Amino acid sequence: MKLGIVGLPNVGKSTLFNSLTKAGAQSANYPFCTIDPNIGIVAVPDERIRQLGELYHTKKVTPAVIEFVDIAGLVKGASKGEGLGNQFLSNIREVDAIVHVVRCFEDDNVIHVDGSVDPMRDIETINLELIFSDLEILERRIAKVARSARMDKTQEKELQMLNRVKERLEDGRMAIGFETRDEDEEAAFAALNLLTAKPVIYAANVSEDDLEDDGAGNAGVQAVRSYAAQSGSEVFVICASIEEEISELEDEEKQMFLEELGLKESGLEKLIRASYSLLGLMSFLTAGEDECRAWTIKKGTKAPQAAGKIHSDFERGFIKAEVVNYRDLLEQGSLAAAREKGLVGMEGKDYVVKDGDVILFRFNV
């Protein structure tokens, strides 16, 4: 999974990136200190594979990972070359979802690029820059397709679709939710890789005082939640400066610190939960003496396609999947014991993989 982090300057974007990835992206109290896109790889915390690793005395435990891409802070007029322009937006065209960091805290020591804290105005500013960036992509594609549309019905059909998307964006609406009319249109629309077609997770960055009640008393957070509900987006509340402190602690200290703050989970855990929910993802597991590993797949994925996540040969030569729930495996203490209790199923090509399934694939190529 790949997530792109966007936001205005000085909203806590790079501070959050630092805390999530410990990658040390430069963070300072002035715009544009992130001059190149910063990329960090984060392991998805998963107690299940750690426990399976102990059961199997495994040599290697490999969690699922998320790649974060942090780009320079955008400002009004970025698409016209203001600030650093939208030159970095191309770096997040390949992401699965966008994490939009929104400032919901007051602090006289941290300047706001627009002079005041207003989460909804900030969201609108970023959305417009994403729309302008997408319109640039669309206009180039329209110019190319229009040349051959008169002689090619497929191209003519794509041109009509492109113009409908363009009209939607010019109306100030995001491309997400755009309805394609058939598979050809859907493929052509997906190939555009529009930023405004990507699902969004809003990270409401609050002060430490607003963290304990999850931003319930913060009017800005409530406005962001209301907006997100209308657009089908996810929201999680963080205090980026606290997250940075947490990221420096060992696991035991981290848990104690969270408890002192009255928190059940870190911002990273909140973000992972929100992103898995938004994108309809889950994990299945593989376990053995050599490696215990988590694999991220879409909910509803069938066994052969899940096998293909490991290796294309597994999908091509799929025969059966030996499946046991990780809880049953841990309780029984071994796969053999789980088999004796009838807790292991031999599943075929139509089996829909469930979250927490431990799978041994049988294949022949």
mmCIF file of C-alpha atoms in Angstrom:
data_model
loop_
_atom_site.group_PDB
_atom_site.id
_atom_site.type_symbol
_atom_site.label_atom_id
_atom_site.label_comp_id
_atom_site.label_asym_id
_atom_site.label_seq_id
_atom_site.Cartn_x
_atom_site.Cartn_y
_atom_site.Cartn_z
ATOM 1 C CA MET A 1 0.000 0.000 0.000
ATOM 2 C CA LYS A 2 1.266 3.451 -0.922
ATOM 3 C CA LEU A 3 -0.031 6.669 0.665
ATOM 4 C CA GLY A 4 0.764 10.244 -0.377
ATOM 5 C CA ILE A 5 0.817 12.978 2.291
ATOM 6 C CA VAL A 6 -0.388 16.448 1.258
ATOM 7 C CA GLY A 7 -1.253 19.675 3.047
ATOM 8 C CA LEU A 8 -0.472 23.364 3.295
ATOM 9 C CA PRO A 9 2.916 24.441 4.710
ATOM 10 C CA ASN A 10 3.174 24.428 8.518
ATOM 11 C CA VAL A 11 0.191 22.159 9.181
ATOM 12 C CA GLY A 12 2.396 19.429 10.682
ATOM 13 C CA LYS A 13 2.724 17.384 7.509
ATOM 14 C CA SER A 14 6.453 16.657 7.634
ATOM 15 C CA THR A 15 6.367 16.317 11.426
ATOM 16 C CA LEU A 16 3.749 13.586 10.964
ATOM 17 C CA PHE A 17 5.819 11.978 8.219
ATOM 18 C CA ASN A 18 8.860 11.983 10.523
ATOM 19 C CA SER A 19 6.947 10.324 13.314
ATOM 20 C CA LEU A 20 5.389 7.715 11.036
ATOM 21 C CA THR A 21 8.551 6.718 9.257
ATOM 22 C CA LYS A 22 11.391 7.892 11.499
ATOM 23 C CA ALA A 23 12.952 8.830 8.161
ATOM 24 C CA GLY A 24 14.117 12.222 9.422
ATOM 25 C CA ALA A 25 12.484 14.412 6.790
ATOM 26 C CA GLN A 26 13.529 17.994 7.476
ATOM 27 C CA SER A 27 10.902 19.851 9.484
ATOM 28 C CA ALA A 28 11.001 23.574 10.209
ATOM 29 C CA ASN A 29 8.689 26.489 10.908
ATOM 30 C CA TYR A 30 8.700 27.906 7.398
ATOM 31 C CA PRO A 31 7.125 26.885 4.079
ATOM 32 C CA PHE A 32 8.803 24.607 1.547
ATOM 33 C CA CYS A 33 11.432 23.032 3.789
ATOM 34 C CA THR A 34 10.541 19.697 2.168
ATOM 35 C CA ILE A 35 12.051 20.346 -1.249
ATOM 36 C CA ASP A 36 12.153 16.777 -2.545
ATOM 37 C CA PRO A 37 9.526 14.128 -2.012
ATOM 38 C CA ASN A 38 10.461 12.104 1.040
ATOM 39 C CA ILE A 39 9.723 8.402 0.916
ATOM 40 C CA GLY A 40 9.493 6.170 3.945
ATOM 41 C CA ILE A 41 8.570 2.504 4.391
ATOM 42 C CA VAL A 42 6.630 1.596 7.525
ATOM 43 C CA ALA A 43 5.910 -1.872 8.887
ATOM 44 C CA VAL A 44 2.251 -2.496 9.717
ATOM 45 C CA PRO A 45 2.078 -3.486 13.414
ATOM 46 C CA ASP A 46 0.594 -6.991 13.531
ATOM 47 C CA GLU A 47 0.677 -9.015 16.733
ATOM 48 C CA ARG A 48 -0.555 -12.104 14.855
ATOM 49 C CA ILE A 49 2.643 -12.740 12.894
ATOM 50 C CA ARG A 50 4.785 -12.102 15.967
ATOM 51 C CA GLN A 51 2.838 -14.791 17.842
ATOM 52 C CA LEU A 52 3.033 -17.179 14.891
ATOM 53 C CA GLY A 53 6.766 -16.504 14.667
ATOM 54 C CA GLU A 54 7.148 -17.599 18.300
ATOM 55 C CA LEU A 55 5.043 -20.722 17.655
ATOM 56 C CA TYR A 56 7.168 -21.769 14.667
ATOM 57 C CA HIS A 57 10.498 -20.500 16.079
ATOM 58 C CA THR A 58 10.719 -18.858 12.696
ATOM 59 C CA LYS A 59 13.926 -17.407 11.239
ATOM 60 C CA LYS A 60 12.210 -14.340 9.858
ATOM 61 C CA VAL A 61 9.035 -12.343 10.596
ATOM 62 C CA THR A 62 7.913 -10.086 7.715
ATOM 63 C CA PRO A 63 5.037 -7.664 8.315
ATOM 64 C CA ALA A 64 2.989 -5.968 5.612
ATOM 65 C CA VAL A 65 4.367 -2.522 4.774
ATOM 66 C CA ILE A 66 3.052 0.906 3.810
ATOM 67 C CA GLU A 67 5.049 3.321 1.686
ATOM 68 C CA PHE A 68 4.573 6.999 2.541
ATOM 69 C CA VAL A 69 5.397 9.797 0.093
ATOM 70 C CA ASP A 70 5.643 13.269 1.628
ATOM 71 C CA ILE A 71 5.690 16.207 -0.805
ATOM 72 C CA ALA A 72 6.367 19.922 -0.339
ATOM 73 C CA GLY A 73 3.579 22.021 1.200
ATOM 74 C CA LEU A 74 1.147 23.318 -1.390
ATOM 75 C CA VAL A 75 -0.185 26.881 -1.410
ATOM 76 C CA LYS A 76 -2.960 28.689 -3.247
ATOM 77 C CA GLY A 77 -1.861 29.096 -6.856
ATOM 78 C CA ALA A 78 0.516 26.111 -6.770
ATOM 79 C CA SER A 79 -0.827 24.930 -10.119
ATOM 80 C CA LYS A 80 0.122 28.343 -11.582
ATOM 81 C CA GLY A 81 3.645 28.165 -10.203
ATOM 82 C CA GLU A 82 3.163 29.807 -6.793
ATOM 83 C CA GLY A 83 5.464 28.539 -4.051
ATOM 84 C CA LEU A 84 7.128 25.449 -5.423
ATOM 85 C CA GLY A 85 4.280 24.960 -7.884
ATOM 86 C CA ASN A 86 2.653 21.581 -8.392
ATOM 87 C CA GLN A 87 5.886 19.982 -9.633
ATOM 88 C CA PHE A 88 5.765 17.406 -6.836
ATOM 89 C CA LEU A 89 2.169 16.306 -7.390
ATOM 90 C CA SER A 90 3.366 13.875 -10.051
ATOM 91 C CA ASN A 91 5.127 12.001 -7.240
ATOM 92 C CA ILE A 92 1.809 11.006 -5.688
ATOM 93 C CA ARG A 93 -0.085 10.046 -8.845
ATOM 94 C CA GLU A 94 0.784 6.398 -8.207
ATOM 95 C CA VAL A 95 -0.427 6.262 -4.594
ATOM 96 C CA ASP A 96 -3.468 4.253 -3.481
ATOM 97 C CA ALA A 97 -4.845 7.024 -1.275
ATOM 98 C CA ILE A 98 -4.049 10.558 -0.134
ATOM 99 C CA VAL A 99 -3.480 11.518 3.497
ATOM 100 C CA HIS A 100 -4.515 15.176 3.756
ATOM 101 C CA VAL A 101 -3.078 16.778 6.905
ATOM 102 C CA VAL A 102 -5.301 19.606 8.157
ATOM 103 C CA ARG A 103 -4.278 22.039 10.883
ATOM 104 C CA CYS A 104 -6.848 22.194 13.682
ATOM 105 C CA PHE A 105 -4.651 23.781 16.374
ATOM 106 C CA GLU A 106 -3.820 27.367 17.355
ATOM 107 C CA ASP A 107 -0.193 28.253 18.053
ATOM 108 C CA ASP A 108 1.192 31.788 17.747
ATOM 109 C CA ASN A 109 4.684 30.334 17.407
ATOM 110 C CA VAL A 110 3.799 28.410 14.235
ATOM 111 C CA ILE A 111 2.837 30.735 11.408
ATOM 112 C CA HIS A 112 -0.048 29.855 9.073
ATOM 113 C CA VAL A 113 0.559 30.551 5.411
ATOM 114 C CA ASP A 114 -2.876 32.253 5.153
ATOM 115 C CA GLY A 115 -2.599 34.096 8.469
ATOM 116 C CA SER A 116 -5.272 32.186 10.421
ATOM 117 C CA VAL A 117 -6.408 28.660 11.233
ATOM 118 C CA ASP A 118 -9.422 27.601 9.156
ATOM 119 C CA PRO A 119 -9.534 23.862 8.341
ATOM 120 C CA MET A 120 -12.313 24.058 5.753
ATOM 121 C CA ARG A 121 -10.648 26.901 3.862
ATOM 122 C CA ASP A 122 -7.395 24.905 3.875
ATOM 123 C CA ILE A 123 -9.142 21.777 2.535
ATOM 124 C CA GLU A 124 -10.719 23.838 -0.242
ATOM 125 C CA THR A 125 -7.325 25.340 -1.154
ATOM 126 C CA ILE A 126 -5.675 21.930 -1.485
ATOM 127 C CA ASN A 127 -8.659 20.441 -3.338
ATOM 128 C CA LEU A 128 -8.585 23.240 -5.894
ATOM 129 C CA GLU A 129 -4.877 22.732 -6.527
ATOM 130 C CA LEU A 130 -5.472 19.010 -7.050
ATOM 131 C CA ILE A 131 -8.338 19.835 -9.433
ATOM 132 C CA PHE A 132 -6.151 22.284 -11.408
ATOM 133 C CA SER A 133 -3.395 19.684 -11.640
ATOM 134 C CA ASP A 134 -5.881 17.093 -12.936
ATOM 135 C CA LEU A 135 -7.317 19.546 -15.473
ATOM 136 C CA GLU A 136 -3.821 19.963 -16.886
ATOM 137 C CA ILE A 137 -3.576 16.166 -17.354
ATOM 138 C CA LEU A 138 -7.048 16.047 -18.909
ATOM 139 C CA GLU A 139 -6.436 18.876 -21.338
ATOM 140 C CA ARG A 140 -3.286 17.187 -22.635
ATOM 141 C CA ARG A 141 -5.135 13.887 -23.074
ATOM 142 C CA ILE A 142 -8.115 15.572 -24.756
ATOM 143 C CA ALA A 143 -5.818 17.316 -27.250
ATOM 144 C CA LYS A 144 -4.195 13.979 -28.121
ATOM 145 C CA VAL A 145 -7.430 11.953 -28.423
ATOM 146 C CA ALA A 146 -9.298 14.680 -30.362
ATOM 147 C CA ARG A 147 -6.878 14.322 -33.278
ATOM 148 C CA SER A 148 -7.963 10.761 -34.011
ATOM 149 C CA ALA A 149 -11.515 10.751 -32.590
ATOM 150 C CA ARG A 150 -13.169 11.564 -35.949
ATOM 151 C CA MET A 151 -11.763 8.412 -37.538
ATOM 152 C CA ASP A 152 -11.924 6.081 -34.513
ATOM 153 C CA LYS A 153 -15.123 5.314 -32.606
ATOM 154 C CA THR A 154 -13.202 4.056 -29.556
ATOM 155 C CA GLN A 155 -11.278 7.325 -29.395
ATOM 156 C CA GLU A 156 -14.485 9.305 -29.920
ATOM 157 C CA LYS A 157 -16.058 7.471 -26.989
ATOM 158 C CA GLU A 158 -13.034 8.214 -24.797
ATOM 159 C CA LEU A 159 -13.147 11.880 -25.818
ATOM 160 C CA GLN A 160 -16.774 12.128 -24.676
ATOM 161 C CA MET A 161 -15.822 10.601 -21.324
ATOM 162 C CA LEU A 162 -12.848 12.968 -20.946
ATOM 163 C CA ASN A 163 -15.063 15.971 -21.577
ATOM 164 C CA ARG A 164 -17.549 14.775 -18.951
ATOM 165 C CA VAL A 165 -14.743 14.476 -16.389
ATOM 166 C CA LYS A 166 -13.403 17.921 -17.397
ATOM 167 C CA GLU A 167 -16.840 19.448 -16.933
ATOM 168 C CA ARG A 168 -17.089 17.874 -13.480
ATOM 169 C CA LEU A 169 -13.715 19.266 -12.394
ATOM 170 C CA GLU A 170 -14.455 22.714 -13.824
ATOM 171 C CA ASP A 171 -17.594 22.628 -11.689
ATOM 172 C CA GLY A 172 -15.294 22.349 -8.633
ATOM 173 C CA ARG A 173 -16.123 18.680 -7.932
ATOM 174 C CA MET A 174 -13.536 15.979 -7.322
ATOM 175 C CA ALA A 175 -13.247 13.131 -9.853
ATOM 176 C CA ILE A 176 -13.885 10.480 -7.178
ATOM 177 C CA GLY A 177 -17.428 9.224 -7.629
ATOM 178 C CA PHE A 178 -17.387 9.837 -11.406
ATOM 179 C CA GLU A 179 -19.636 7.226 -13.042
ATOM 180 C CA THR A 180 -18.249 5.447 -16.072
ATOM 181 C CA ARG A 181 -20.722 3.876 -18.500
ATOM 182 C CA ASP A 182 -18.896 0.664 -19.376
ATOM 183 C CA GLU A 183 -15.626 -1.250 -18.954
ATOM 184 C CA ASP A 184 -13.855 0.645 -21.753
ATOM 185 C CA GLU A 185 -14.630 3.987 -20.120
ATOM 186 C CA GLU A 186 -13.627 2.622 -16.738
ATOM 187 C CA ALA A 187 -10.233 1.516 -18.079
ATOM 188 C CA ALA A 188 -9.611 4.846 -19.820
ATOM 189 C CA PHE A 189 -10.627 6.773 -16.693
ATOM 190 C CA ALA A 190 -8.364 4.657 -14.452
ATOM 191 C CA ALA A 191 -5.428 5.198 -16.843
ATOM 192 C CA LEU A 192 -5.637 8.955 -16.210
ATOM 193 C CA ASN A 193 -4.549 8.375 -12.593
ATOM 194 C CA LEU A 194 -6.272 11.559 -11.450
ATOM 195 C CA LEU A 195 -5.375 12.854 -7.995
ATOM 196 C CA THR A 196 -8.972 13.868 -7.302
ATOM 197 C CA ALA A 197 -10.136 10.320 -8.066
ATOM 198 C CA LYS A 198 -8.127 8.924 -5.158
ATOM 199 C CA PRO A 199 -9.729 8.187 -1.775
ATOM 200 C CA VAL A 200 -8.755 10.627 0.981
ATOM 201 C CA ILE A 201 -7.955 10.194 4.668
ATOM 202 C CA TYR A 202 -8.007 13.456 6.630
ATOM 203 C CA ALA A 203 -5.469 13.735 9.435
ATOM 204 C CA ALA A 204 -6.837 16.395 11.797
ATOM 205 C CA ASN A 205 -3.749 17.729 13.581
ATOM 206 C CA VAL A 206 -4.740 19.024 17.034
ATOM 207 C CA SER A 207 -3.041 20.273 20.185
ATOM 208 C CA GLU A 208 -2.260 17.851 23.001
ATOM 209 C CA ASP A 209 -5.282 19.176 24.965
ATOM 210 C CA ASP A 210 -7.672 18.056 22.213
ATOM 211 C CA LEU A 211 -6.156 14.606 21.866
ATOM 212 C CA GLU A 212 -7.715 12.806 24.832
ATOM 213 C CA ASP A 213 -11.338 13.334 23.687
ATOM 214 C CA ASP A 214 -10.349 12.586 20.066
ATOM 215 C CA GLY A 215 -11.059 16.182 19.035
ATOM 216 C CA ALA A 216 -14.710 16.068 20.172
ATOM 217 C CA GLY A 217 -14.467 19.595 21.592
ATOM 218 C CA ASN A 218 -12.590 21.034 18.619
ATOM 219 C CA ALA A 219 -14.876 22.870 16.174
ATOM 220 C CA GLY A 220 -12.359 22.477 13.345
ATOM 221 C CA VAL A 221 -12.213 18.703 13.790
ATOM 222 C CA GLN A 222 -16.009 18.492 13.797
ATOM 223 C CA ALA A 223 -16.147 20.500 10.545
ATOM 224 C CA VAL A 224 -13.601 18.143 8.951
ATOM 225 C CA ARG A 225 -15.555 15.088 10.132
ATOM 226 C CA SER A 226 -18.794 16.480 8.701
ATOM 227 C CA TYR A 227 -17.139 17.202 5.345
ATOM 228 C CA ALA A 228 -15.469 13.772 5.248
ATOM 229 C CA ALA A 229 -18.777 12.012 5.966
ATOM 230 C CA GLN A 230 -20.333 13.720 2.927
ATOM 231 C CA SER A 231 -17.451 12.753 0.655
ATOM 232 C CA GLY A 232 -17.045 9.160 1.908
ATOM 233 C CA SER A 233 -13.605 9.860 3.370
ATOM 234 C CA GLU A 234 -11.999 8.717 6.624
ATOM 235 C CA VAL A 235 -10.776 10.998 9.438
ATOM 236 C CA PHE A 236 -8.346 10.366 12.263
ATOM 237 C CA VAL A 237 -7.193 12.789 14.952
ATOM 238 C CA ILE A 238 -3.507 13.169 15.765
ATOM 239 C CA CYS A 239 -1.141 15.511 17.543
ATOM 240 C CA ALA A 240 1.877 15.407 15.235
ATOM 241 C CA SER A 241 4.287 16.732 17.862
ATOM 242 C CA ILE A 242 3.191 14.016 20.340
ATOM 243 C CA GLU A 243 3.527 11.392 17.590
ATOM 244 C CA GLU A 244 7.088 12.534 17.043
ATOM 245 C CA GLU A 245 7.807 12.018 20.756
ATOM 246 C CA ILE A 246 6.181 8.553 20.663
ATOM 247 C CA SER A 247 8.265 7.538 17.654
ATOM 248 C CA GLU A 248 11.460 7.937 19.679
ATOM 249 C CA LEU A 249 10.346 5.519 22.416
ATOM 250 C CA GLU A 250 10.815 1.776 22.791
ATOM 251 C CA ASP A 251 7.663 -0.357 22.590
ATOM 252 C CA GLU A 252 7.153 -0.693 26.366
ATOM 253 C CA GLU A 253 7.766 3.021 26.968
ATOM 254 C CA LYS A 254 5.476 3.843 24.073
ATOM 255 C CA GLN A 255 2.584 1.916 25.642
ATOM 256 C CA MET A 256 3.105 3.610 29.007
ATOM 257 C CA PHE A 257 3.241 7.032 27.361
ATOM 258 C CA LEU A 258 0.005 6.374 25.458
ATOM 259 C CA GLU A 259 -1.714 5.252 28.669
ATOM 260 C CA GLU A 260 -0.549 8.413 30.468
ATOM 261 C CA LEU A 261 -2.142 10.458 27.699
ATOM 262 C CA GLY A 262 -5.344 8.396 27.918
ATOM 263 C CA LEU A 263 -4.848 6.986 24.410
ATOM 264 C CA LYS A 264 -5.470 3.431 23.210
ATOM 265 C CA GLU A 265 -3.371 3.586 20.059
ATOM 266 C CA SER A 266 -0.779 5.682 18.259
ATOM 267 C CA GLY A 267 -1.424 7.878 15.243
ATOM 268 C CA LEU A 268 0.240 5.300 13.011
ATOM 269 C CA GLU A 269 -2.198 2.635 14.201
ATOM 270 C CA LYS A 270 -5.125 5.025 13.647
ATOM 271 C CA LEU A 271 -3.903 5.789 10.139
ATOM 272 C CA ILE A 272 -3.410 2.124 9.251
ATOM 273 C CA ARG A 273 -6.913 1.276 10.494
ATOM 274 C CA ALA A 274 -8.395 4.193 8.516
ATOM 275 C CA SER A 275 -6.499 3.321 5.329
ATOM 276 C CA TYR A 276 -7.347 -0.398 5.465
ATOM 277 C CA SER A 277 -11.010 0.528 6.027
ATOM 278 C CA LEU A 278 -11.098 3.137 3.244
ATOM 279 C CA LEU A 279 -9.379 0.903 0.703
ATOM 280 C CA GLY A 280 -11.201 -2.295 1.737
ATOM 281 C CA LEU A 281 -7.993 -4.116 2.647
ATOM 282 C CA MET A 282 -7.108 -6.957 5.003
ATOM 283 C CA SER A 283 -4.245 -9.393 5.580
ATOM 284 C CA PHE A 284 -3.814 -13.135 5.252
ATOM 285 C CA LEU A 285 -0.804 -14.869 6.782
ATOM 286 C CA THR A 286 1.731 -17.516 5.851
ATOM 287 C CA ALA A 287 3.687 -19.315 8.567
ATOM 288 C CA GLY A 288 6.595 -21.716 8.794
ATOM 289 C CA GLU A 289 10.081 -22.195 10.180
ATOM 290 C CA ASP A 290 11.701 -20.102 7.463
ATOM 291 C CA GLU A 291 9.301 -17.141 7.576
ATOM 292 C CA CYS A 292 6.032 -15.846 9.016
ATOM 293 C CA ARG A 293 4.557 -13.127 6.843
ATOM 294 C CA ALA A 294 1.499 -10.882 6.438
ATOM 295 C CA TRP A 295 0.150 -10.230 2.920
ATOM 296 C CA THR A 296 -2.189 -7.322 2.189
ATOM 297 C CA ILE A 297 -5.092 -8.022 -0.183
ATOM 298 C CA LYS A 298 -8.482 -6.555 -1.049
ATOM 299 C CA LYS A 299 -11.483 -7.907 0.835
ATOM 300 C CA GLY A 300 -13.294 -10.406 -1.365
ATOM 301 C CA THR A 301 -10.091 -11.771 -2.934
ATOM 302 C CA LYS A 302 -10.309 -15.453 -3.856
ATOM 303 C CA ALA A 303 -7.641 -18.027 -2.977
ATOM 304 C CA PRO A 304 -5.841 -18.197 -6.391
ATOM 305 C CA GLN A 305 -5.482 -14.397 -6.563
ATOM 306 C CA ALA A 306 -4.237 -14.322 -2.955
ATOM 307 C CA ALA A 307 -1.681 -16.971 -3.929
ATOM 308 C CA GLY A 308 -0.628 -14.695 -6.792
ATOM 309 C CA LYS A 309 0.420 -12.055 -4.261
ATOM 310 C CA ILE A 310 3.188 -14.447 -3.194
ATOM 311 C CA HIS A 311 4.214 -15.556 -6.696
ATOM 312 C CA SER A 312 2.526 -15.626 -10.097
ATOM 313 C CA ASP A 313 3.322 -19.385 -10.348
ATOM 314 C CA PHE A 314 1.208 -19.986 -7.234
ATOM 315 C CA GLU A 315 -1.820 -18.480 -8.971
ATOM 316 C CA ARG A 316 -1.144 -20.083 -12.349
ATOM 317 C CA GLY A 317 -0.723 -23.582 -10.913
ATOM 318 C CA PHE A 318 -3.177 -23.266 -8.013
ATOM 319 C CA ILE A 319 -4.628 -26.594 -6.827
ATOM 320 C CA LYS A 320 -5.861 -26.119 -3.247
ATOM 321 C CA ALA A 321 -5.420 -23.866 -0.223
ATOM 322 C CA GLU A 322 -4.982 -25.363 3.228
ATOM 323 C CA VAL A 323 -6.602 -22.779 5.522
ATOM 324 C CA VAL A 324 -6.755 -22.327 9.288
ATOM 325 C CA ASN A 325 -7.673 -19.273 11.360
ATOM 326 C CA TYR A 326 -4.616 -17.894 13.172
ATOM 327 C CA ARG A 327 -6.399 -18.055 16.576
ATOM 328 C CA ASP A 328 -7.191 -21.742 16.107
ATOM 329 C CA LEU A 329 -3.594 -22.436 15.072
ATOM 330 C CA LEU A 330 -2.196 -20.629 18.116
ATOM 331 C CA GLU A 331 -4.643 -22.356 20.481
ATOM 332 C CA GLN A 332 -3.870 -25.836 19.110
ATOM 333 C CA GLY A 333 -0.126 -25.244 19.057
ATOM 334 C CA SER A 334 0.552 -26.793 15.650
ATOM 335 C CA LEU A 335 -0.990 -27.274 12.217
ATOM 336 C CA ALA A 336 -1.152 -31.045 12.812
ATOM 337 C CA ALA A 337 -3.135 -30.572 16.036
ATOM 338 C CA ALA A 338 -5.477 -28.138 14.281
ATOM 339 C CA ARG A 339 -6.011 -30.719 11.519
ATOM 340 C CA GLU A 340 -6.918 -33.386 14.089
ATOM 341 C CA LYS A 341 -9.582 -31.082 15.524
ATOM 342 C CA GLY A 342 -11.019 -30.481 12.046
ATOM 343 C CA LEU A 343 -10.052 -26.795 12.113
ATOM 344 C CA VAL A 344 -8.092 -26.865 8.845
ATOM 345 C CA GLY A 345 -10.026 -26.630 5.592
ATOM 346 C CA MET A 346 -8.927 -27.674 2.093
ATOM 347 C CA GLU A 347 -10.331 -24.888 -0.075
ATOM 348 C CA GLY A 348 -10.666 -24.539 -3.836
ATOM 349 C CA LYS A 349 -10.603 -21.737 -6.395
ATOM 350 C CA ASP A 350 -13.840 -20.129 -5.198
ATOM 351 C CA TYR A 351 -12.756 -19.737 -1.581
ATOM 352 C CA VAL A 352 -12.879 -16.100 -0.458
ATOM 353 C CA VAL A 353 -9.933 -15.398 1.827
ATOM 354 C CA LYS A 354 -10.720 -14.029 5.301
ATOM 355 C CA ASP A 355 -8.726 -11.637 7.463
ATOM 356 C CA GLY A 356 -6.385 -13.646 9.708
ATOM 357 C CA ASP A 357 -6.417 -16.809 7.575
ATOM 358 C CA VAL A 358 -3.140 -18.728 7.750
ATOM 359 C CA ILE A 359 -2.774 -20.360 4.333
ATOM 360 C CA LEU A 360 -0.572 -23.051 2.844
ATOM 361 C CA PHE A 361 -1.015 -23.076 -0.937
ATOM 362 C CA ARG A 362 -0.803 -26.265 -2.988
ATOM 363 C CA PHE A 363 0.192 -25.637 -6.598
ATOM 364 C CA ASN A 364 1.744 -27.348 -9.616
ATOM 365 C CA VAL A 365 3.400 -25.607 -12.527
#
